[in-house]
mmCIF file of C-alpha atoms in Angstrom:
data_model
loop_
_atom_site.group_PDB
_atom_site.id
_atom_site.type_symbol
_atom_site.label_atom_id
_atom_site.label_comp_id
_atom_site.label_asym_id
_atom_site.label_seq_id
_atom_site.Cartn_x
_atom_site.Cartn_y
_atom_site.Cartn_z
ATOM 1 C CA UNK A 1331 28.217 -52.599 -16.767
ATOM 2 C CA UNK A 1332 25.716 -50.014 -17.795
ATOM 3 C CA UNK A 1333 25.877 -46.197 -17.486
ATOM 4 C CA UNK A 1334 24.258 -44.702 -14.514
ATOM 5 C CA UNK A 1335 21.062 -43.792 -15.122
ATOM 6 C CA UNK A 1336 22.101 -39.835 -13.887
ATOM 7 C CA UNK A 1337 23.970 -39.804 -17.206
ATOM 8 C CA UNK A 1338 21.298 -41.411 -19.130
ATOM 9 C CA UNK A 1339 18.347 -39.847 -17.928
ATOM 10 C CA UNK A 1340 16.024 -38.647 -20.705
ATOM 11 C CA UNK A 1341 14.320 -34.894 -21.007
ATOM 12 C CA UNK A 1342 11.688 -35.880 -19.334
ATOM 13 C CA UNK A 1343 13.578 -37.641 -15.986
ATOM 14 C CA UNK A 1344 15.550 -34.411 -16.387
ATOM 15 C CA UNK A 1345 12.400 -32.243 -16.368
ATOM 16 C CA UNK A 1346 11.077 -33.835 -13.290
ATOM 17 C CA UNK A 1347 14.291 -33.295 -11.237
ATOM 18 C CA UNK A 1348 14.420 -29.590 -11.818
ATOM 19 C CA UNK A 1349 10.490 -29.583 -11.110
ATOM 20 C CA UNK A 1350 11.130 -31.317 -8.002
ATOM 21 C CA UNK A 1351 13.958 -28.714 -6.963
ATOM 22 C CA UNK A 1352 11.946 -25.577 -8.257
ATOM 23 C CA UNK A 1353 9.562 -26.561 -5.482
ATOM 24 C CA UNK A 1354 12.863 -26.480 -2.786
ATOM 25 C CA UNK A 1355 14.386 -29.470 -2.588
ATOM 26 C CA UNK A 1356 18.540 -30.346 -2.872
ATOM 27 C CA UNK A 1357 20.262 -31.550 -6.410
ATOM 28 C CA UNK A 1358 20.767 -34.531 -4.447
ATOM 29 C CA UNK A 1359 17.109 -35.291 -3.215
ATOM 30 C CA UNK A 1360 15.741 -34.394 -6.385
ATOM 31 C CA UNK A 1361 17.692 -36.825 -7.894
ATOM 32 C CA UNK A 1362 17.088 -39.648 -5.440
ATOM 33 C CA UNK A 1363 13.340 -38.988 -5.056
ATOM 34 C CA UNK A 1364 13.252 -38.627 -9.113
ATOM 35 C CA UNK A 1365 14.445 -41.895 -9.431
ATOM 36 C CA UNK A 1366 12.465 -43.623 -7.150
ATOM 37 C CA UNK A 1367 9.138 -42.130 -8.490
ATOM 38 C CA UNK A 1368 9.871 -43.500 -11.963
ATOM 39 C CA UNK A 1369 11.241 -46.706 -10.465
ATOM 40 C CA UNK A 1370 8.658 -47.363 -7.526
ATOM 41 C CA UNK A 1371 11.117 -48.424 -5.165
ATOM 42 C CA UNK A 1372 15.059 -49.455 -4.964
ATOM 43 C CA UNK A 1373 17.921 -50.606 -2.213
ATOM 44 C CA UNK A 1374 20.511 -48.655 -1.062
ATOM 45 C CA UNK A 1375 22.805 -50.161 -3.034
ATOM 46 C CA UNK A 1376 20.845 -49.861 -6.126
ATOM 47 C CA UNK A 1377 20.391 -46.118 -5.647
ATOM 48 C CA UNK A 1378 24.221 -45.858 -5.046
ATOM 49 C CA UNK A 1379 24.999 -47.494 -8.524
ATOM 50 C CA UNK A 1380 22.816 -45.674 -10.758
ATOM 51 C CA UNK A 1381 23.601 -42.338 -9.391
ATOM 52 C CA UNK A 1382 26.926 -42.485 -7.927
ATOM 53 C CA UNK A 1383 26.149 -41.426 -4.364
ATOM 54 C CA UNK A 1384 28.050 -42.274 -1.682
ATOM 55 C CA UNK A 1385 26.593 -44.110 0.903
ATOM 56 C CA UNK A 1386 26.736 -40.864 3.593
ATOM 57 C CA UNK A 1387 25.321 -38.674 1.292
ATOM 58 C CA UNK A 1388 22.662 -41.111 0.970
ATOM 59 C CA UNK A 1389 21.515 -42.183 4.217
ATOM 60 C CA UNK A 1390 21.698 -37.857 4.492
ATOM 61 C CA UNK A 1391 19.386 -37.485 1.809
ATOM 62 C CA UNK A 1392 17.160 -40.931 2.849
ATOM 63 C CA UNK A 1393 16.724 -39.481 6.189
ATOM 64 C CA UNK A 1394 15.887 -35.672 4.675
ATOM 65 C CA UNK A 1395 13.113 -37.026 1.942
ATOM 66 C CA UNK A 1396 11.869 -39.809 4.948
ATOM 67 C CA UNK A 1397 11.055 -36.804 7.392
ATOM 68 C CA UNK A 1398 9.430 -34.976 4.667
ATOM 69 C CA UNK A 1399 7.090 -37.730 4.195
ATOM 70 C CA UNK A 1400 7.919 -38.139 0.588
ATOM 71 C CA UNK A 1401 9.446 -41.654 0.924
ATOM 72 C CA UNK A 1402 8.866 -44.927 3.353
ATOM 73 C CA UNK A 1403 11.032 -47.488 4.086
ATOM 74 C CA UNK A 1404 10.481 -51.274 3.591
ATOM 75 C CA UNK A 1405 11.974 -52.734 6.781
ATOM 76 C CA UNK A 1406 13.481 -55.913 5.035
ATOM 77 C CA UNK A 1407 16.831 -57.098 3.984
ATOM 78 C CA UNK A 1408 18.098 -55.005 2.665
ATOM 79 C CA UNK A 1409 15.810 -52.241 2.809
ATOM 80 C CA UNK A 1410 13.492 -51.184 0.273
ATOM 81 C CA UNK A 1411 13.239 -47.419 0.152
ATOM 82 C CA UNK A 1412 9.835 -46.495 -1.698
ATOM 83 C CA UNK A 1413 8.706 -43.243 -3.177
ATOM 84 C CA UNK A 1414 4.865 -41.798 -1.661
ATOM 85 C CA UNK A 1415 2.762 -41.522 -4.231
ATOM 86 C CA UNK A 1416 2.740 -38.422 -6.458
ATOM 87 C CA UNK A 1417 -0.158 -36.528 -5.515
ATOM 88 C CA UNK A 1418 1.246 -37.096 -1.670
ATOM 89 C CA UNK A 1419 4.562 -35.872 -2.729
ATOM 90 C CA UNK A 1420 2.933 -32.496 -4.400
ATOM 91 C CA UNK A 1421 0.663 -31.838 -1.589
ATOM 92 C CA UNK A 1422 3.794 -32.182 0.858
ATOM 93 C CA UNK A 1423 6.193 -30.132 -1.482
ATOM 94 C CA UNK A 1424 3.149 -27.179 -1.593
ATOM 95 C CA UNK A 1425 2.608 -26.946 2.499
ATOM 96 C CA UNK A 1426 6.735 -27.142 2.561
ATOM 97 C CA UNK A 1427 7.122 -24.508 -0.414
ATOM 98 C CA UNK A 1428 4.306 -22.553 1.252
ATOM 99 C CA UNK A 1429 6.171 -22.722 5.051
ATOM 100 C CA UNK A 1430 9.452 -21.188 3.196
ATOM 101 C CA UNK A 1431 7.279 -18.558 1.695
ATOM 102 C CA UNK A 1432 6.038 -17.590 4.803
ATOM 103 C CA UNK A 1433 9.267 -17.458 6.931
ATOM 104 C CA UNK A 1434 10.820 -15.345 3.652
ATOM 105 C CA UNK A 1435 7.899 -12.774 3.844
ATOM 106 C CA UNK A 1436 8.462 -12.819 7.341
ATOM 107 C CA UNK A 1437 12.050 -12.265 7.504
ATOM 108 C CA UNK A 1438 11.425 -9.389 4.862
ATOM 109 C CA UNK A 1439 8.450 -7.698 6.647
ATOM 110 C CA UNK A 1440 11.317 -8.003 10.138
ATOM 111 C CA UNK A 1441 14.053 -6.273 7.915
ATOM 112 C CA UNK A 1442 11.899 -3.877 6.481
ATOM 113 C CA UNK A 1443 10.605 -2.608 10.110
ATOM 114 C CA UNK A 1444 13.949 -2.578 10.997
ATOM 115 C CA UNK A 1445 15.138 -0.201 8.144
ATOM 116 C CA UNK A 1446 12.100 2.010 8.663
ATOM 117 C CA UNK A 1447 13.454 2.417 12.272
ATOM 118 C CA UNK A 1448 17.112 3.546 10.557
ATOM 119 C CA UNK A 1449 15.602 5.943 7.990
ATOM 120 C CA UNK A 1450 14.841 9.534 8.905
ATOM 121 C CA UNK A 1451 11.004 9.859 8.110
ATOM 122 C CA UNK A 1452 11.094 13.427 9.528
ATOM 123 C CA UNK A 1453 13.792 16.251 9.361
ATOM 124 C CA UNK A 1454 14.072 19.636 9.634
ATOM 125 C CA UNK A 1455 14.733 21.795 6.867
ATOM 126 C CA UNK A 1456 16.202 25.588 7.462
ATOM 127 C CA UNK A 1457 15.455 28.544 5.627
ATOM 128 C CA UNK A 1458 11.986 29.575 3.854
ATOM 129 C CA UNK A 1459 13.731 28.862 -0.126
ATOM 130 C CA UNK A 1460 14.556 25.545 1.529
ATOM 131 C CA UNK A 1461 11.121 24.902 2.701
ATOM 132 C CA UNK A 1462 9.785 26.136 -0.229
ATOM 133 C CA UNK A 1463 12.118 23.819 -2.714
ATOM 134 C CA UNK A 1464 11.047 20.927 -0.490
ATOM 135 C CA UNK A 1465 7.673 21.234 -0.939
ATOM 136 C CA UNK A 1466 7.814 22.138 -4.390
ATOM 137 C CA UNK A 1467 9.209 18.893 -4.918
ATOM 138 C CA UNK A 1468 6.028 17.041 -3.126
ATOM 139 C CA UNK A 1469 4.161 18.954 -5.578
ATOM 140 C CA UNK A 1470 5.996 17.836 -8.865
ATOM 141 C CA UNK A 1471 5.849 14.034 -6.946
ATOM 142 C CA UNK A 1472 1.697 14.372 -6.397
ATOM 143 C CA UNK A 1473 -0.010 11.919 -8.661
ATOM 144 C CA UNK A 1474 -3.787 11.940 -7.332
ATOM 145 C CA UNK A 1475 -4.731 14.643 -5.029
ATOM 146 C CA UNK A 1476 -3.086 18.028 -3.148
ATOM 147 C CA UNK A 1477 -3.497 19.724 -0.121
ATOM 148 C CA UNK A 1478 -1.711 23.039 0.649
ATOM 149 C CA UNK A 1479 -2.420 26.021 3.263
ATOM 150 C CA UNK A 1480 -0.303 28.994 2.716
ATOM 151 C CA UNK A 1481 0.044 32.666 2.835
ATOM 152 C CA UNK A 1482 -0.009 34.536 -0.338
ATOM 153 C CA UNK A 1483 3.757 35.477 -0.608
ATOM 154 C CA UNK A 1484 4.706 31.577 -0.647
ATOM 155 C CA UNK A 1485 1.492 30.622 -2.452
ATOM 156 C CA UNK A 1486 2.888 32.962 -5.068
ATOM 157 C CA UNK A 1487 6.169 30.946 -5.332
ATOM 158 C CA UNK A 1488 4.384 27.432 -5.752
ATOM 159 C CA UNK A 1489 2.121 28.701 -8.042
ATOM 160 C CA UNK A 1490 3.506 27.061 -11.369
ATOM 161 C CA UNK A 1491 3.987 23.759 -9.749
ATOM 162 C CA UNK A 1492 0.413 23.743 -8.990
ATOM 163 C CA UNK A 1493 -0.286 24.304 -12.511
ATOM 164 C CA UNK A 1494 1.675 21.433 -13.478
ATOM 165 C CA UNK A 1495 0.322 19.502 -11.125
ATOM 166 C CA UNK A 1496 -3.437 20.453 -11.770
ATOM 167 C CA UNK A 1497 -2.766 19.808 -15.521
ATOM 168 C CA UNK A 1498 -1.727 15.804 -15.079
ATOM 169 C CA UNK A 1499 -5.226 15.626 -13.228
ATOM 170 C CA UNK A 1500 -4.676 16.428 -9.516
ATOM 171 C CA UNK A 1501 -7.138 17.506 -7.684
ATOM 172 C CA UNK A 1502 -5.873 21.006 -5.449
ATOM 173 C CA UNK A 1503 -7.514 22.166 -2.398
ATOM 174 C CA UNK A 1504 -6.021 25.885 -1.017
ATOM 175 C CA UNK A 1505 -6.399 27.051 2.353
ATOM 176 C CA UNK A 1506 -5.031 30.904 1.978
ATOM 177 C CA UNK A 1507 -4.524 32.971 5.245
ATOM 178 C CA UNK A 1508 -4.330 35.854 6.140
ATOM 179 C CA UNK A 1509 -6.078 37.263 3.252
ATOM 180 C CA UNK A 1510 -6.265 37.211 -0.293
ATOM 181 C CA UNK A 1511 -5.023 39.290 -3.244
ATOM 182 C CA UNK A 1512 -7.145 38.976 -6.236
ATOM 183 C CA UNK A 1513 -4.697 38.730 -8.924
ATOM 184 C CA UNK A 1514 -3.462 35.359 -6.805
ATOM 185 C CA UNK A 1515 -7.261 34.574 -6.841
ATOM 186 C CA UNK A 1516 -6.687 34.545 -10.683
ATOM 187 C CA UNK A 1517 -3.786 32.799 -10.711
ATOM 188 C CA UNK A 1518 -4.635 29.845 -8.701
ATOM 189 C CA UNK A 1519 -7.890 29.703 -10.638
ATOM 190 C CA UNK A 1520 -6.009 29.677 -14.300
ATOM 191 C CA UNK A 1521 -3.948 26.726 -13.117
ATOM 192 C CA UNK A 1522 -6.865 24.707 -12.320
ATOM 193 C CA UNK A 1523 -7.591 24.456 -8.262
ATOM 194 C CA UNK A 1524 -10.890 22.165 -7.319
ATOM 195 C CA UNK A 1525 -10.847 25.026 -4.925
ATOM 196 C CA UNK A 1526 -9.728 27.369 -2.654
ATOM 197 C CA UNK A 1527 -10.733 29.136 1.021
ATOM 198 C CA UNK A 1528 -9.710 31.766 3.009
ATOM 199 C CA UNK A 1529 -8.760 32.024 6.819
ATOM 200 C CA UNK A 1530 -7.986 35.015 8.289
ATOM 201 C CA UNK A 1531 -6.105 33.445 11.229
ATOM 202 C CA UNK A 1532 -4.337 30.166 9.899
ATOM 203 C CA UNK A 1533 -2.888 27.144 11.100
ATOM 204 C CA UNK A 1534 0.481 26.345 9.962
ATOM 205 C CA UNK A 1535 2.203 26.162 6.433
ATOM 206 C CA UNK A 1536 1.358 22.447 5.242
ATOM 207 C CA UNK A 1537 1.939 20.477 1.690
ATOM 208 C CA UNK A 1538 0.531 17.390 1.298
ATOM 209 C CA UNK A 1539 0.482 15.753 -1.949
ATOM 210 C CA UNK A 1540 -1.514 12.006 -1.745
ATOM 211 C CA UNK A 1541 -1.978 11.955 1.904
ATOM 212 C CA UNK A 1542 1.708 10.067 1.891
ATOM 213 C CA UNK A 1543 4.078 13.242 2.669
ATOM 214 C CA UNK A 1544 3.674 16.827 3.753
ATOM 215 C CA UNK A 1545 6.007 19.820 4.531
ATOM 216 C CA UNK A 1546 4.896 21.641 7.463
ATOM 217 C CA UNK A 1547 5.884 25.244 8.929
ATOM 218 C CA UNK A 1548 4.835 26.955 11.679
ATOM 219 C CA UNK A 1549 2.413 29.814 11.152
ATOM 220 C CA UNK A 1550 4.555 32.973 12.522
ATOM 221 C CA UNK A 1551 7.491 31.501 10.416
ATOM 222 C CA UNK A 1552 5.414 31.353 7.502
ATOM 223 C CA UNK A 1553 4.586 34.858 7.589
ATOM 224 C CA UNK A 1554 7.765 36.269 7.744
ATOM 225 C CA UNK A 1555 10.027 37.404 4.415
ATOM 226 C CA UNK A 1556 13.356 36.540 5.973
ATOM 227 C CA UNK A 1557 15.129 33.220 5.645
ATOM 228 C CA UNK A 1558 15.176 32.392 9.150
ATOM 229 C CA UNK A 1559 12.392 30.188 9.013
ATOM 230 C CA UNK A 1560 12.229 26.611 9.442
ATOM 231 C CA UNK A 1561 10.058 23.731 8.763
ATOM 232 C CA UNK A 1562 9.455 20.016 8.737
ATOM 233 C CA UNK A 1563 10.109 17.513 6.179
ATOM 234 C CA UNK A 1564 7.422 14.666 6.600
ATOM 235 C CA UNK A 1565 8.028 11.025 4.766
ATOM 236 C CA UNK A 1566 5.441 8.976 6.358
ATOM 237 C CA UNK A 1567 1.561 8.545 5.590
ATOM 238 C CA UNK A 1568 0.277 8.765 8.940
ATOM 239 C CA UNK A 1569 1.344 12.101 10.274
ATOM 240 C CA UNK A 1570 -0.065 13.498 6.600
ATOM 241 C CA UNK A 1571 -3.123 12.232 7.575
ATOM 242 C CA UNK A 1572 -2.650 13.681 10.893
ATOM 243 C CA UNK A 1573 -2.284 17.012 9.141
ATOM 244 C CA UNK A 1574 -5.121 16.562 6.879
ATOM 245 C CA UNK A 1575 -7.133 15.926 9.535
ATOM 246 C CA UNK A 1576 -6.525 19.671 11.071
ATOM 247 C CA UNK A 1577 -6.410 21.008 7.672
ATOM 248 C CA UNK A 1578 -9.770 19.882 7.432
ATOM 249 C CA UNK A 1579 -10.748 21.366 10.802
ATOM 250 C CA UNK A 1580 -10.468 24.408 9.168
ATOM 251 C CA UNK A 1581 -10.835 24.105 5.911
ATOM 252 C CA UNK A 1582 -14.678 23.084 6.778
ATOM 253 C CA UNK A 1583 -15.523 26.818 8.610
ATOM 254 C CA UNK A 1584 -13.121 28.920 6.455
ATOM 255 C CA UNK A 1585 -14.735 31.140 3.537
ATOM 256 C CA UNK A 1586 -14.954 29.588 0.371
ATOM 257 C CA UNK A 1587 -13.495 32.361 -2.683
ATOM 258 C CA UNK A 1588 -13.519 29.865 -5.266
ATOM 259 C CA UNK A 1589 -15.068 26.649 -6.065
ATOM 260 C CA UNK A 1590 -14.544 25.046 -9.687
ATOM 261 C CA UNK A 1591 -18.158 23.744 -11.129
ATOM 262 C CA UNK A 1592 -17.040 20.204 -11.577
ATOM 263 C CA UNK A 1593 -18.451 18.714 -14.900
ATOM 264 C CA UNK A 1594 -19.136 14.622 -15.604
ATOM 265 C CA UNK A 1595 -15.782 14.610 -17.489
ATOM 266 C CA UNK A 1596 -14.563 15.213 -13.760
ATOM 267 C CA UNK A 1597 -15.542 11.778 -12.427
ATOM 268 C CA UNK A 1598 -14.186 8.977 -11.501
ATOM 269 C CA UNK A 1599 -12.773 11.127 -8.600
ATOM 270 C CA UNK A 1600 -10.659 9.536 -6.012
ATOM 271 C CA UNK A 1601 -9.085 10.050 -2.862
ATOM 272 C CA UNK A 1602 -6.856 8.492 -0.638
ATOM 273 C CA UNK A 1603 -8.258 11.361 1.979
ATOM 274 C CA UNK A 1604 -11.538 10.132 3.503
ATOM 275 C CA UNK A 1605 -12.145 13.691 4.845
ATOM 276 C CA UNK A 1606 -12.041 15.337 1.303
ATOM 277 C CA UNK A 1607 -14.045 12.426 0.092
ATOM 278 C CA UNK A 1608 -16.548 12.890 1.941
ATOM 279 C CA UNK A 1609 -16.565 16.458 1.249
ATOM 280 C CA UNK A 1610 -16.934 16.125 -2.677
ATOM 281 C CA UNK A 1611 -19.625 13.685 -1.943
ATOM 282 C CA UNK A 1612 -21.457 16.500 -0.009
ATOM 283 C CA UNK A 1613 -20.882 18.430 -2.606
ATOM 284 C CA UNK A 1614 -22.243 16.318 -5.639
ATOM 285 C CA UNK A 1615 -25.436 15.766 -3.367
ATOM 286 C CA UNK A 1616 -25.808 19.223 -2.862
ATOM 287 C CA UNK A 1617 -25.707 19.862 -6.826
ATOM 288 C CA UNK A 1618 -28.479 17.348 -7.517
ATOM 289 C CA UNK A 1619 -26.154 14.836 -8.433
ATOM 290 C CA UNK A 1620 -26.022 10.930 -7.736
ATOM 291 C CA UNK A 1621 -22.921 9.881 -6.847
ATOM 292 C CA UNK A 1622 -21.875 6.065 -6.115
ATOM 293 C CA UNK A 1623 -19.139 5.188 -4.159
ATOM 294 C CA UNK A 1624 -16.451 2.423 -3.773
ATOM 295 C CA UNK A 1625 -14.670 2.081 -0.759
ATOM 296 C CA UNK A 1626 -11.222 0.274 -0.058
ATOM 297 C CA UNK A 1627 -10.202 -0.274 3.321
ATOM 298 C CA UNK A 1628 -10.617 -2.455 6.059
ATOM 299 C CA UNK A 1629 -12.960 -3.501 8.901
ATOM 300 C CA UNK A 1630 -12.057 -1.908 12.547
ATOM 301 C CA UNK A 1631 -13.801 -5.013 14.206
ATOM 302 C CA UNK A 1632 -11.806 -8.047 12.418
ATOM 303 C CA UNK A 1633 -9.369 -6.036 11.088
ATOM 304 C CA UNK A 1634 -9.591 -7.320 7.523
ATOM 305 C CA UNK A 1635 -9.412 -5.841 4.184
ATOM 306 C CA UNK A 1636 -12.594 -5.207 2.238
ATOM 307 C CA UNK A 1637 -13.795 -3.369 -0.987
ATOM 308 C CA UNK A 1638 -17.365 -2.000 -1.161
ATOM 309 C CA UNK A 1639 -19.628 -0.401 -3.407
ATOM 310 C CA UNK A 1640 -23.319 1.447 -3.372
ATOM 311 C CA UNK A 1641 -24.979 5.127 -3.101
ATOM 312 C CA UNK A 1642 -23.915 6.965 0.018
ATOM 313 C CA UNK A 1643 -26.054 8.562 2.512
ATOM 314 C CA UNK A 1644 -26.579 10.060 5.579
ATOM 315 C CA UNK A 1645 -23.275 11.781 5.118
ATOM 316 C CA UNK A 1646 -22.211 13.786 8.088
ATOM 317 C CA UNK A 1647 -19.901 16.777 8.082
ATOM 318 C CA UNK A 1648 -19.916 18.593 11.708
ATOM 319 C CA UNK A 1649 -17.564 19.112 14.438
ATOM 320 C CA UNK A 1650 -17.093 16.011 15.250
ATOM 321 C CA UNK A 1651 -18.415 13.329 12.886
ATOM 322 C CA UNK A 1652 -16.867 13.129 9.468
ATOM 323 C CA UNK A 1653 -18.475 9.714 7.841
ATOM 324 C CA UNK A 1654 -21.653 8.599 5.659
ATOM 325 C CA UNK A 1655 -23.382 4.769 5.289
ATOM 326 C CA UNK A 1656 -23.020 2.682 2.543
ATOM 327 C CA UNK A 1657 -25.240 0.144 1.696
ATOM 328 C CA UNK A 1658 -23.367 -2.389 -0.128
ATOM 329 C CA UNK A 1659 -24.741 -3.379 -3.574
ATOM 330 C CA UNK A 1660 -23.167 -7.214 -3.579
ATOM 331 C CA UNK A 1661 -24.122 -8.296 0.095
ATOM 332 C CA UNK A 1662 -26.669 -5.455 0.890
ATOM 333 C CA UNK A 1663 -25.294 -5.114 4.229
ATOM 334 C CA UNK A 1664 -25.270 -1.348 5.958
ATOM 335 C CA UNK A 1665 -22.016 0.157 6.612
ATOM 336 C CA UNK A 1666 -20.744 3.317 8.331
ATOM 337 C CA UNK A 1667 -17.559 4.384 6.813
ATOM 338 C CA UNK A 1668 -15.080 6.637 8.416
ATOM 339 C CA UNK A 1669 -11.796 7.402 7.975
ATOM 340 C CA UNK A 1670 -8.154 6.690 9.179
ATOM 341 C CA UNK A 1671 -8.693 7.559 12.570
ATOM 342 C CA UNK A 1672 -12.290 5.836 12.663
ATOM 343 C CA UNK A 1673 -13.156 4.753 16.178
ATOM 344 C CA UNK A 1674 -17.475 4.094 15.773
ATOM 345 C CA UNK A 1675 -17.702 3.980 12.571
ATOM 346 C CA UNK A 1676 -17.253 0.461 10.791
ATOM 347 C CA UNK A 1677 -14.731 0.326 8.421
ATOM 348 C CA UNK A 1678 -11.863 2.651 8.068
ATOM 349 C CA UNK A 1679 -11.339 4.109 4.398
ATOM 350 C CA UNK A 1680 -7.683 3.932 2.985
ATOM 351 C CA UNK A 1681 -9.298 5.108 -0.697
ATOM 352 C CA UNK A 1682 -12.380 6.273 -1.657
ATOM 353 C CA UNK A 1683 -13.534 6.828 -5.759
ATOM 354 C CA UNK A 1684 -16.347 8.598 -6.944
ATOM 355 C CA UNK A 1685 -18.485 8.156 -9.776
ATOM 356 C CA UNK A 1686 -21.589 9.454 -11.290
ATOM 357 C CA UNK A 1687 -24.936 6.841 -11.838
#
């Protein structure tokens, strides 16, 4: 009597079963279903023999590969249990593998939302050194852009972080209120601020490095020297942008005392801020500059993801209407761009990079 063919199966028969269970199926089905593709067809009792299944583990696995539609059976005596062709088998074992895929990612995205809902994405933090460690920390963590609005006496405490920050490339924006000392002025210039304004009333204490997580303080506690202040610990990207988006409210009308004269070396700039975007775009237009755009982000009619390119214009700044057009070099189609809270516009900006023609 001769081996069984699962102990003398060459490389290549071995190859093919691990294939076959790579793509999701059982030891046991990719053994059966190996067989039959290199043998074209077998019995029952034929399949038994060579690999030493027993006959309810094979009518289990039979049944399994039959309602995959990988196998047919030959209704004859006995029955003839024959293997689809390969291409048949791969397209079947792709839409199966592909199924799975999708019910994983699903399950994931479900546990995810679920863990979001368990993790504290806002806290409170007591006491202005706390506040002011916590946002120092956002500050060391900013990678790409930073927004801050501050009164002097806390400015004055953050100031080295900025210059850290400022000197791995991030672009700073300061909001100062209630008014500003000039050797601060000097200060914030030395470490390297895009630029900085003045407001004489103020909104609230806010950090926001990366429009992903902010600190946030109300004003009156922000003005006081005492440590009975309290603020707002912020881990979640769309109350920053909520923030930004008042920041910006005032940020637009406040006095400018500083504005860095931004050279070519200073481009590519981007910005995960649409608001901000926008506002260096102004800004290059006003200097008799060029710029081109590309925008990531995704349509607010089909609610799809899209990546466009081109020379803005029309861009808007007022008191209600922060957004430019686009005319998109690839399909030439007109855009109006806007940003996360977009509502007319067409697409809603998630990042934004600037260039010089």
């Amino acid at each position: 009597m001769s081996a069984p063919l699962f102990h003398r199966m060459s490389e290549q028969d071995g190859e093919l079963q691990e294939a076959l269970m790579s793509l999701g199926l059982s030891r046991k089905e990719a053994s059966v279903l190996s067989y039959l593709l290199l043998r074209g067809s077998a019995t029952a009792k034929e399949i038994m023999a060579e690999l030493s299944i027993h006959q309810p583990q094979l009518y289990d696995v039979i049944s399994s590969l039959e309602r995959k539609g990988f196998l047919y059976v030959q209704q004859s005596k006995p029955k003839v249990y024959i293997a689809e062709r390969p291409s048949v088998i791969l397209e079947r074992l792709e839409r199966e593998y592909t199924k799975k895929k999708s019910s994983i990612i699903s399950a994931i995205v479900k546990s995810s939302t679920n863990e979001l809902a368990r993790r504290n994405l806002i806290w409170v933090t007591r006491g202005l050194d706390n506040v002011v460690n916590n946002s120092i920390s956002l500050i060391q963590e900013a990678k790409n852009e930073l927004y801050i609005e501050a009164p002097p006496h806390i400015l004055r405490k953050l100031v080295k972080s900025i210059k850290v920050a400022c000197s791995k490339g991030v672009k700073t924006y300061v909001l100062l209120y209630p008014s500003l000392e000039q050797d601060l002025l000097s200060e914030l210039v030395s470490a390297g601020i895009v630029e900085l304004k003045t407001n004489a009333l103020g909104q609230f204490y806010l950090v926001v490095p990366d429009a992903e997580q902010s600190v946030l303080m109300p004003r009156m506690m922000s003005l006081e020297e005492g440590n009975n202040a309290y603020g707002y610990v912020f881990k979640d990207k769309l109350m920053s942008l909520f923030f930004i988006h008042y920041f910006f409210d005032a940020w637009k009308s406040s006095e400018t005392a500083f504005r860095k004269l931004l050279r070519e070396s200073d481009y590519p700039m981007s910005f995960y801020s649409q608001r901000f975007a926008v506002w260096e775009i102004l800004k290059a237009q006003e200097a008799g500059l060029k710029p081109k755009v590309t925008v990531s982000g995704y349509t607010l009619k089909q609610k799809t993801q899209i990546t466009l390119s081109g020379f803005p214009f029309n861009v808007r700044v007022t008191s209600d209407v922060i957004n430019f057009e686009l005319q998109d070099l690839a399909s030439g189609k007109r855009y109006l761009i806007g940003g996360d809270n977009a509502i007319l516009e067409d697409i809603s900006a998630e990042k934004i990079v600037i260039e010089l023609a």
